Amino acid sequence: MVNDSSGPAQKAISFAALLRDFREARSLTQQELATAAKVSVDAVSALERGRRTRPQPHTVRALATALQLRDADRMALLSALGRVGDVALDMPSRKLTPRTPSPPSVEVVGRDDEVAEIAAALGTAPGRLVTLTGPGGVGKTTVALVAADAMAAGRPDAVYFADLTDVTESDDALATVAHAVACAADTWTGLAEHLAGMSALLVLDNLERVTACGPHLTELLTASSDTVILATSRVPLRLRQEP
C-alpha cells in the first residue's frame, strides 16, 4: 500500500516540525520566539504540536520575521502548509478601500430610533466606541449595517466591516480587522499607526468571543482620534470609550 503523505495531517506535522527545527536552530525558547513575533506562547506551542493547523497569514509572517528566515526557508514554511506561491509572507501595505457589506434590502421596521441613537452616540465625540449587545438572533448585525449605511455620507471613503464570528484569539482578531481595512500590520500598534489620522468607522461584528482584544481597540481609538467603532457583541466590552 502506498502511503500518501500529501494529506492535511501530514502537512500540519511537517509545518510543526519545521517551525520547531527553525526555532531550535536559532537556540530560541518558545517564549523567546513568541515575544519576538509578538504572538502568544500558547500559539507557538499549539503550532509546534500540530494542534493548530491553519495559522493566520500574519502569524506565519511574524514567525518567519522573528526567526530571520531566508526567502527559501520562508517558502519551505509555506510549502509545509500547502500554500506554495502564497503571498502571505510578503504582503505589501495597500491603500485603504471600503469593505462594508450592503445593508439589508428589506425594510428594517421599528428600528429607526435605534439607528438614530447609534449615529448620535458615535457622533457625540471622536474616539468613541458603541457596542450593540443582546442575545444571538435579535438583529444586532442588521441594525449595525443600517446605522453604518446611514453614517456613510459623513465618512464616504472610510467605512469598514470585520466579521469576527469564528475568531477566538486576539492575534486572529488583529488579522481579521487588518484585512478588513486592507492593512498588512502584524501588531495592534502597527494597525493603530496605519489608522492614525483617518476618519474611519469600523464595524466589528460578533466580538463576544474575543473581548480580550478590547484594550487594543482603545489603542486604535487613541491613535486615531477621528475614528469610531461600532461593535456587536453578546456581552459588553466594558471599555471607557463605551457611552
PDB file of C-alpha atoms in Angstrom:
ATOM      1  CA  MET A   1       0.000   0.000   0.000  1.00  0.00           C
ATOM      2  CA  VAL A   2       1.297   3.438  -0.934  1.00  0.00           C
ATOM      3  CA  ASN A   3       1.408   5.895   1.946  1.00  0.00           C
ATOM      4  CA  ASP A   4       0.163   9.222   0.606  1.00  0.00           C
ATOM      5  CA  SER A   5       1.954  11.897   2.645  1.00  0.00           C
ATOM      6  CA  SER A   6       0.304  14.859   0.939  1.00  0.00           C
ATOM      7  CA  GLY A   7      -2.808  14.952   3.117  1.00  0.00           C
ATOM      8  CA  PRO A   8      -3.653  17.792   5.514  1.00  0.00           C
ATOM      9  CA  ALA A   9      -2.463  15.927   8.619  1.00  0.00           C
ATOM     10  CA  GLN A  10       0.982  15.347   7.146  1.00  0.00           C
ATOM     11  CA  LYS A  11       1.229  18.996   6.097  1.00  0.00           C
ATOM     12  CA  ALA A  12       0.374  20.105   9.619  1.00  0.00           C
ATOM     13  CA  ILE A  13       3.004  17.772  11.114  1.00  0.00           C
ATOM     14  CA  SER A  14       5.596  18.940   8.592  1.00  0.00           C
ATOM     15  CA  PHE A  15       4.904  22.570   9.422  1.00  0.00           C
ATOM     16  CA  ALA A  16       5.079  21.840  13.149  1.00  0.00           C
ATOM     17  CA  ALA A  17       8.405  20.029  12.798  1.00  0.00           C
ATOM     18  CA  LEU A  18       9.840  22.684  10.502  1.00  0.00           C
ATOM     19  CA  LEU A  19       8.868  25.526  12.810  1.00  0.00           C
ATOM     20  CA  ARG A  20      10.400  23.701  15.772  1.00  0.00           C
ATOM     21  CA  ASP A  21      13.596  22.977  13.808  1.00  0.00           C
ATOM     22  CA  PHE A  22      13.965  26.624  12.787  1.00  0.00           C
ATOM     23  CA  ARG A  23      13.415  27.757  16.370  1.00  0.00           C
ATOM     24  CA  GLU A  24      15.873  25.279  17.874  1.00  0.00           C
ATOM     25  CA  ALA A  25      18.480  26.055  15.202  1.00  0.00           C
ATOM     26  CA  ARG A  26      18.460  29.614  16.481  1.00  0.00           C
ATOM     27  CA  SER A  27      18.591  28.476  20.124  1.00  0.00           C
ATOM     28  CA  LEU A  28      15.292  30.167  20.951  1.00  0.00           C
ATOM     29  CA  THR A  29      12.777  29.005  23.523  1.00  0.00           C
ATOM     30  CA  GLN A  30       9.096  29.059  22.641  1.00  0.00           C
ATOM     31  CA  GLN A  31       8.709  32.056  24.946  1.00  0.00           C
ATOM     32  CA  GLU A  32      11.545  33.928  23.226  1.00  0.00           C
ATOM     33  CA  LEU A  33      10.103  33.234  19.783  1.00  0.00           C
ATOM     34  CA  ALA A  34       6.627  34.279  20.924  1.00  0.00           C
ATOM     35  CA  THR A  35       7.993  37.527  22.335  1.00  0.00           C
ATOM     36  CA  ALA A  36       9.965  38.319  19.179  1.00  0.00           C
ATOM     37  CA  ALA A  37       6.987  37.535  16.924  1.00  0.00           C
ATOM     38  CA  LYS A  38       4.510  39.324  19.229  1.00  0.00           C
ATOM     39  CA  VAL A  39       2.261  36.268  19.451  1.00  0.00           C
ATOM     40  CA  SER A  40       1.261  34.217  22.476  1.00  0.00           C
ATOM     41  CA  VAL A  41       3.484  31.398  23.692  1.00  0.00           C
ATOM     42  CA  ASP A  42       0.373  29.203  23.608  1.00  0.00           C
ATOM     43  CA  ALA A  43       0.094  29.889  19.874  1.00  0.00           C
ATOM     44  CA  VAL A  44       3.711  28.820  19.283  1.00  0.00           C
ATOM     45  CA  SER A  45       3.200  25.703  21.383  1.00  0.00           C
ATOM     46  CA  ALA A  46      -0.004  24.788  19.550  1.00  0.00           C
ATOM     47  CA  LEU A  47       1.673  25.216  16.157  1.00  0.00           C
ATOM     48  CA  GLU A  48       4.691  23.090  17.104  1.00  0.00           C
ATOM     49  CA  ARG A  49       2.465  20.345  18.455  1.00  0.00           C
ATOM     50  CA  GLY A  50       0.282  20.347  15.364  1.00  0.00           C
ATOM     51  CA  ARG A  51      -2.788  21.273  17.398  1.00  0.00           C
ATOM     52  CA  ARG A  52      -3.245  24.454  15.385  1.00  0.00           C
ATOM     53  CA  THR A  53      -3.111  23.502  11.721  1.00  0.00           C
ATOM     54  CA  ARG A  54      -4.365  26.636   9.965  1.00  0.00           C
ATOM     55  CA  PRO A  55      -2.440  29.634  11.286  1.00  0.00           C
ATOM     56  CA  GLN A  56      -3.380  33.062  10.028  1.00  0.00           C
ATOM     57  CA  PRO A  57      -1.062  34.530   7.347  1.00  0.00           C
ATOM     58  CA  HIS A  58       0.006  37.366   9.632  1.00  0.00           C
ATOM     59  CA  THR A  59       1.056  34.821  12.294  1.00  0.00           C
ATOM     60  CA  VAL A  60       3.224  32.864   9.862  1.00  0.00           C
ATOM     61  CA  ARG A  61       4.719  36.096   8.571  1.00  0.00           C
ATOM     62  CA  ALA A  62       5.506  37.298  12.098  1.00  0.00           C
ATOM     63  CA  LEU A  63       7.161  33.991  12.998  1.00  0.00           C
ATOM     64  CA  ALA A  64       9.232  33.978   9.814  1.00  0.00           C
ATOM     65  CA  THR A  65      10.406  37.523  10.506  1.00  0.00           C
ATOM     66  CA  ALA A  66      11.232  36.734  14.135  1.00  0.00           C
ATOM     67  CA  LEU A  67      13.227  33.704  13.005  1.00  0.00           C
ATOM     68  CA  GLN A  68      15.025  35.839  10.392  1.00  0.00           C
ATOM     69  CA  LEU A  69      14.332  33.234   7.730  1.00  0.00           C
ATOM     70  CA  ARG A  70      15.842  33.467   4.288  1.00  0.00           C
ATOM     71  CA  ASP A  71      13.486  33.503   1.310  1.00  0.00           C
ATOM     72  CA  ALA A  72      13.999  29.793   0.662  1.00  0.00           C
ATOM     73  CA  ASP A  73      13.189  28.919   4.269  1.00  0.00           C
ATOM     74  CA  ARG A  74      10.120  31.169   4.224  1.00  0.00           C
ATOM     75  CA  MET A  75       8.843  29.335   1.151  1.00  0.00           C
ATOM     76  CA  ALA A  76       9.592  26.000   2.828  1.00  0.00           C
ATOM     77  CA  LEU A  77       7.429  27.041   5.764  1.00  0.00           C
ATOM     78  CA  LEU A  78       4.582  27.955   3.417  1.00  0.00           C
ATOM     79  CA  SER A  79       5.095  24.795   1.391  1.00  0.00           C
ATOM     80  CA  ALA A  80       4.640  22.733   4.548  1.00  0.00           C
ATOM     81  CA  LEU A  81       1.183  24.300   4.836  1.00  0.00           C
ATOM     82  CA  GLY A  82       0.412  23.509   1.215  1.00  0.00           C
ATOM     83  CA  ARG A  83       0.463  27.184   0.253  1.00  0.00           C
ATOM     84  CA  VAL A  84       3.361  27.445  -2.180  1.00  0.00           C
ATOM     85  CA  GLY A  85       3.205  30.730  -4.025  1.00  0.00           C
ATOM     86  CA  ASP A  86       1.099  32.306  -1.299  1.00  0.00           C
ATOM     87  CA  VAL A  87       1.993  35.974  -0.898  1.00  0.00           C
ATOM     88  CA  ALA A  88       1.063  35.968   2.785  1.00  0.00           C
ATOM     89  CA  LEU A  89       4.669  36.323   3.965  1.00  0.00           C
ATOM     90  CA  ASP A  90       5.393  39.318   1.814  1.00  0.00           C
ATOM     91  CA  MET A  91       2.173  41.284   1.555  1.00  0.00           C
ATOM     92  CA  PRO A  92       2.805  44.978   0.908  1.00  0.00           C
ATOM     93  CA  SER A  93       0.739  47.705   2.501  1.00  0.00           C
ATOM     94  CA  ARG A  94      -2.271  48.647   0.422  1.00  0.00           C
ATOM     95  CA  LYS A  95      -4.365  51.769   0.207  1.00  0.00           C
ATOM     96  CA  LEU A  96      -7.449  51.679   2.377  1.00  0.00           C
ATOM     97  CA  THR A  97     -10.583  50.743   0.465  1.00  0.00           C
ATOM     98  CA  PRO A  98     -14.108  50.426   1.873  1.00  0.00           C
ATOM     99  CA  ARG A  99     -15.115  46.851   2.692  1.00  0.00           C
ATOM    100  CA  THR A 100     -18.614  47.070   4.133  1.00  0.00           C
ATOM    101  CA  PRO A 101     -21.487  44.788   3.082  1.00  0.00           C
ATOM    102  CA  SER A 102     -24.604  46.460   1.778  1.00  0.00           C
ATOM    103  CA  PRO A 103     -27.357  46.954   4.367  1.00  0.00           C
ATOM    104  CA  PRO A 104     -30.327  44.564   4.202  1.00  0.00           C
ATOM    105  CA  SER A 105     -32.557  45.123   1.169  1.00  0.00           C
ATOM    106  CA  VAL A 106     -35.662  44.520   3.270  1.00  0.00           C
ATOM    107  CA  GLU A 107     -37.076  47.377   5.306  1.00  0.00           C
ATOM    108  CA  VAL A 108     -35.954  47.365   8.926  1.00  0.00           C
ATOM    109  CA  VAL A 109     -39.226  48.054  10.707  1.00  0.00           C
ATOM    110  CA  GLY A 110     -39.363  49.758  14.085  1.00  0.00           C
ATOM    111  CA  ARG A 111     -35.624  50.306  14.447  1.00  0.00           C
ATOM    112  CA  ASP A 112     -35.358  53.911  13.238  1.00  0.00           C
ATOM    113  CA  ASP A 113     -34.998  55.237  16.772  1.00  0.00           C
ATOM    114  CA  GLU A 114     -32.215  52.743  17.496  1.00  0.00           C
ATOM    115  CA  VAL A 115     -30.340  53.682  14.337  1.00  0.00           C
ATOM    116  CA  ALA A 116     -30.662  57.387  15.153  1.00  0.00           C
ATOM    117  CA  GLU A 117     -29.476  56.780  18.727  1.00  0.00           C
ATOM    118  CA  ILE A 118     -26.426  54.853  17.482  1.00  0.00           C
ATOM    119  CA  ALA A 119     -25.492  57.570  14.993  1.00  0.00           C
ATOM    120  CA  ALA A 120     -25.908  60.221  17.664  1.00  0.00           C
ATOM    121  CA  ALA A 121     -23.770  58.296  20.151  1.00  0.00           C
ATOM    122  CA  LEU A 122     -20.982  57.789  17.629  1.00  0.00           C
ATOM    123  CA  GLY A 123     -21.127  61.419  16.596  1.00  0.00           C
ATOM    124  CA  THR A 124     -21.045  62.814  20.126  1.00  0.00           C
ATOM    125  CA  ALA A 125     -17.254  62.727  20.405  1.00  0.00           C
ATOM    126  CA  PRO A 126     -14.285  61.425  18.425  1.00  0.00           C
ATOM    127  CA  GLY A 127     -12.587  58.238  19.522  1.00  0.00           C
ATOM    128  CA  ARG A 128     -15.926  56.761  20.586  1.00  0.00           C
ATOM    129  CA  LEU A 129     -16.945  53.093  20.691  1.00  0.00           C
ATOM    130  CA  VAL A 130     -20.580  51.957  20.717  1.00  0.00           C
ATOM    131  CA  THR A 131     -21.409  48.314  21.419  1.00  0.00           C
ATOM    132  CA  LEU A 132     -24.759  46.785  20.471  1.00  0.00           C
ATOM    133  CA  THR A 133     -25.414  43.964  22.932  1.00  0.00           C
ATOM    134  CA  GLY A 134     -28.028  41.255  23.176  1.00  0.00           C
ATOM    135  CA  PRO A 135     -28.562  37.530  22.619  1.00  0.00           C
ATOM    136  CA  GLY A 136     -27.985  35.934  19.247  1.00  0.00           C
ATOM    137  CA  GLY A 137     -30.670  36.425  16.632  1.00  0.00           C
ATOM    138  CA  VAL A 138     -32.074  39.759  17.821  1.00  0.00           C
ATOM    139  CA  GLY A 139     -30.773  41.660  14.795  1.00  0.00           C
ATOM    140  CA  LYS A 140     -27.627  43.349  16.097  1.00  0.00           C
ATOM    141  CA  THR A 141     -25.761  42.911  12.810  1.00  0.00           C
ATOM    142  CA  THR A 142     -28.698  44.174  10.764  1.00  0.00           C
ATOM    143  CA  VAL A 143     -29.054  47.321  12.868  1.00  0.00           C
ATOM    144  CA  ALA A 144     -25.288  47.896  12.798  1.00  0.00           C
ATOM    145  CA  LEU A 145     -25.218  47.710   8.994  1.00  0.00           C
ATOM    146  CA  VAL A 146     -28.178  50.059   8.639  1.00  0.00           C
ATOM    147  CA  ALA A 147     -26.549  52.517  11.054  1.00  0.00           C
ATOM    148  CA  ALA A 148     -23.237  52.271   9.180  1.00  0.00           C
ATOM    149  CA  ASP A 149     -25.036  52.963   5.908  1.00  0.00           C
ATOM    150  CA  ALA A 150     -26.752  55.979   7.460  1.00  0.00           C
ATOM    151  CA  MET A 151     -23.391  57.345   8.606  1.00  0.00           C
ATOM    152  CA  ALA A 152     -21.555  56.598   5.356  1.00  0.00           C
ATOM    153  CA  ALA A 153     -22.393  60.013   3.933  1.00  0.00           C
ATOM    154  CA  GLY A 154     -20.180  61.582   6.569  1.00  0.00           C
ATOM    155  CA  ARG A 155     -17.407  59.058   6.017  1.00  0.00           C
ATOM    156  CA  PRO A 156     -17.769  58.205   2.310  1.00  0.00           C
ATOM    157  CA  ASP A 157     -14.338  56.584   1.940  1.00  0.00           C
ATOM    158  CA  ALA A 158     -13.811  55.034   5.322  1.00  0.00           C
ATOM    159  CA  VAL A 159     -16.450  52.555   6.495  1.00  0.00           C
ATOM    160  CA  TYR A 160     -15.105  49.048   7.117  1.00  0.00           C
ATOM    161  CA  PHE A 161     -16.697  45.806   8.270  1.00  0.00           C
ATOM    162  CA  ALA A 162     -14.964  42.891  10.028  1.00  0.00           C
ATOM    163  CA  ASP A 163     -16.846  39.675  10.828  1.00  0.00           C
ATOM    164  CA  LEU A 164     -15.333  38.104  13.964  1.00  0.00           C
ATOM    165  CA  THR A 165     -17.875  35.287  14.303  1.00  0.00           C
ATOM    166  CA  ASP A 166     -15.315  32.483  14.118  1.00  0.00           C
ATOM    167  CA  VAL A 167     -12.437  34.310  15.814  1.00  0.00           C
ATOM    168  CA  THR A 168     -11.360  33.206  19.301  1.00  0.00           C
ATOM    169  CA  GLU A 169      -7.830  34.629  19.670  1.00  0.00           C
ATOM    170  CA  SER A 170      -6.644  38.215  19.823  1.00  0.00           C
ATOM    171  CA  ASP A 171      -3.974  37.554  17.167  1.00  0.00           C
ATOM    172  CA  ASP A 172      -6.628  36.325  14.753  1.00  0.00           C
ATOM    173  CA  ALA A 173      -8.875  39.283  15.586  1.00  0.00           C
ATOM    174  CA  LEU A 174      -5.990  41.542  14.586  1.00  0.00           C
ATOM    175  CA  ALA A 175      -5.599  39.722  11.270  1.00  0.00           C
ATOM    176  CA  THR A 176      -9.331  39.962  10.549  1.00  0.00           C
ATOM    177  CA  VAL A 177      -9.565  43.680  11.304  1.00  0.00           C
ATOM    178  CA  ALA A 178      -6.322  44.428   9.420  1.00  0.00           C
ATOM    179  CA  HIS A 179      -7.656  42.543   6.379  1.00  0.00           C
ATOM    180  CA  ALA A 180     -10.924  44.489   6.553  1.00  0.00           C
ATOM    181  CA  VAL A 181      -9.061  47.788   6.248  1.00  0.00           C
ATOM    182  CA  ALA A 182      -6.580  46.392   3.696  1.00  0.00           C
ATOM    183  CA  CYS A 183      -3.613  46.736   6.030  1.00  0.00           C
ATOM    184  CA  ALA A 184      -0.628  44.391   6.380  1.00  0.00           C
ATOM    185  CA  ALA A 185       0.098  45.239  10.039  1.00  0.00           C
ATOM    186  CA  ASP A 186       1.372  42.380  12.219  1.00  0.00           C
ATOM    187  CA  THR A 187       0.636  44.103  15.541  1.00  0.00           C
ATOM    188  CA  TRP A 188      -2.140  46.181  17.040  1.00  0.00           C
ATOM    189  CA  THR A 189       0.320  49.038  17.350  1.00  0.00           C
ATOM    190  CA  GLY A 190       1.078  48.768  13.640  1.00  0.00           C
ATOM    191  CA  LEU A 191      -2.627  48.795  12.827  1.00  0.00           C
ATOM    192  CA  ALA A 192      -3.098  51.829  15.067  1.00  0.00           C
ATOM    193  CA  GLU A 193      -0.294  53.627  13.233  1.00  0.00           C
ATOM    194  CA  HIS A 194      -1.938  52.724   9.922  1.00  0.00           C
ATOM    195  CA  LEU A 195      -5.261  54.225  11.027  1.00  0.00           C
ATOM    196  CA  ALA A 196      -3.683  57.340  12.552  1.00  0.00           C
ATOM    197  CA  GLY A 197      -5.228  60.443  11.029  1.00  0.00           C
ATOM    198  CA  MET A 198      -8.104  58.503   9.454  1.00  0.00           C
ATOM    199  CA  SER A 199     -11.752  59.403   9.924  1.00  0.00           C
ATOM    200  CA  ALA A 200     -12.975  55.836   9.786  1.00  0.00           C
ATOM    201  CA  LEU A 201     -15.985  53.905  11.014  1.00  0.00           C
ATOM    202  CA  LEU A 202     -15.057  50.322  11.920  1.00  0.00           C
ATOM    203  CA  VAL A 203     -17.971  47.907  12.210  1.00  0.00           C
ATOM    204  CA  LEU A 204     -16.737  44.922  14.248  1.00  0.00           C
ATOM    205  CA  ASP A 205     -19.351  42.169  14.248  1.00  0.00           C
ATOM    206  CA  ASN A 206     -19.637  39.431  16.907  1.00  0.00           C
ATOM    207  CA  LEU A 207     -16.888  40.434  19.323  1.00  0.00           C
ATOM    208  CA  GLU A 208     -18.136  38.295  22.212  1.00  0.00           C
ATOM    209  CA  ARG A 209     -15.532  35.537  21.721  1.00  0.00           C
ATOM    210  CA  VAL A 210     -12.587  37.945  21.702  1.00  0.00           C
ATOM    211  CA  THR A 211     -13.481  40.529  24.323  1.00  0.00           C
ATOM    212  CA  ALA A 212      -9.849  40.267  25.474  1.00  0.00           C
ATOM    213  CA  CYS A 213      -8.873  42.409  22.492  1.00  0.00           C
ATOM    214  CA  GLY A 214     -10.864  45.294  23.990  1.00  0.00           C
ATOM    215  CA  PRO A 215      -7.770  47.175  25.233  1.00  0.00           C
ATOM    216  CA  HIS A 216      -6.360  47.005  21.704  1.00  0.00           C
ATOM    217  CA  LEU A 217      -9.475  48.767  20.412  1.00  0.00           C
ATOM    218  CA  THR A 218      -8.731  51.518  22.908  1.00  0.00           C
ATOM    219  CA  GLU A 219      -5.263  51.724  21.381  1.00  0.00           C
ATOM    220  CA  LEU A 220      -6.759  52.123  17.898  1.00  0.00           C
ATOM    221  CA  LEU A 221      -9.077  54.910  19.025  1.00  0.00           C
ATOM    222  CA  THR A 222      -6.321  56.697  20.915  1.00  0.00           C
ATOM    223  CA  ALA A 223      -4.054  56.653  17.843  1.00  0.00           C
ATOM    224  CA  SER A 224      -6.805  57.873  15.519  1.00  0.00           C
ATOM    225  CA  SER A 225      -8.966  60.383  17.334  1.00  0.00           C
ATOM    226  CA  ASP A 226     -11.350  60.748  14.381  1.00  0.00           C
ATOM    227  CA  THR A 227     -12.025  57.016  14.122  1.00  0.00           C
ATOM    228  CA  VAL A 228     -15.119  55.487  15.729  1.00  0.00           C
ATOM    229  CA  ILE A 229     -16.015  51.838  16.284  1.00  0.00           C
ATOM    230  CA  LEU A 230     -19.464  50.257  16.147  1.00  0.00           C
ATOM    231  CA  ALA A 231     -19.310  46.758  17.623  1.00  0.00           C
ATOM    232  CA  THR A 232     -21.836  43.985  18.138  1.00  0.00           C
ATOM    233  CA  SER A 233     -21.425  41.528  20.973  1.00  0.00           C
ATOM    234  CA  ARG A 234     -23.500  39.317  23.238  1.00  0.00           C
ATOM    235  CA  VAL A 235     -21.712  40.902  26.207  1.00  0.00           C
ATOM    236  CA  PRO A 236     -20.497  44.468  26.912  1.00  0.00           C
ATOM    237  CA  LEU A 237     -16.809  45.159  26.321  1.00  0.00           C
ATOM    238  CA  ARG A 238     -16.677  47.427  29.410  1.00  0.00           C
ATOM    239  CA  LEU A 239     -14.238  49.916  27.924  1.00  0.00           C
ATOM    240  CA  ARG A 240     -14.113  53.570  28.954  1.00  0.00           C
ATOM    241  CA  GLN A 241     -14.838  54.615  25.348  1.00  0.00           C
ATOM    242  CA  GLU A 242     -18.281  52.985  25.551  1.00  0.00           C
ATOM    243  CA  PRO A 243     -21.032  55.515  26.420  1.00  0.00           C
TER     244      PRO A 243
END
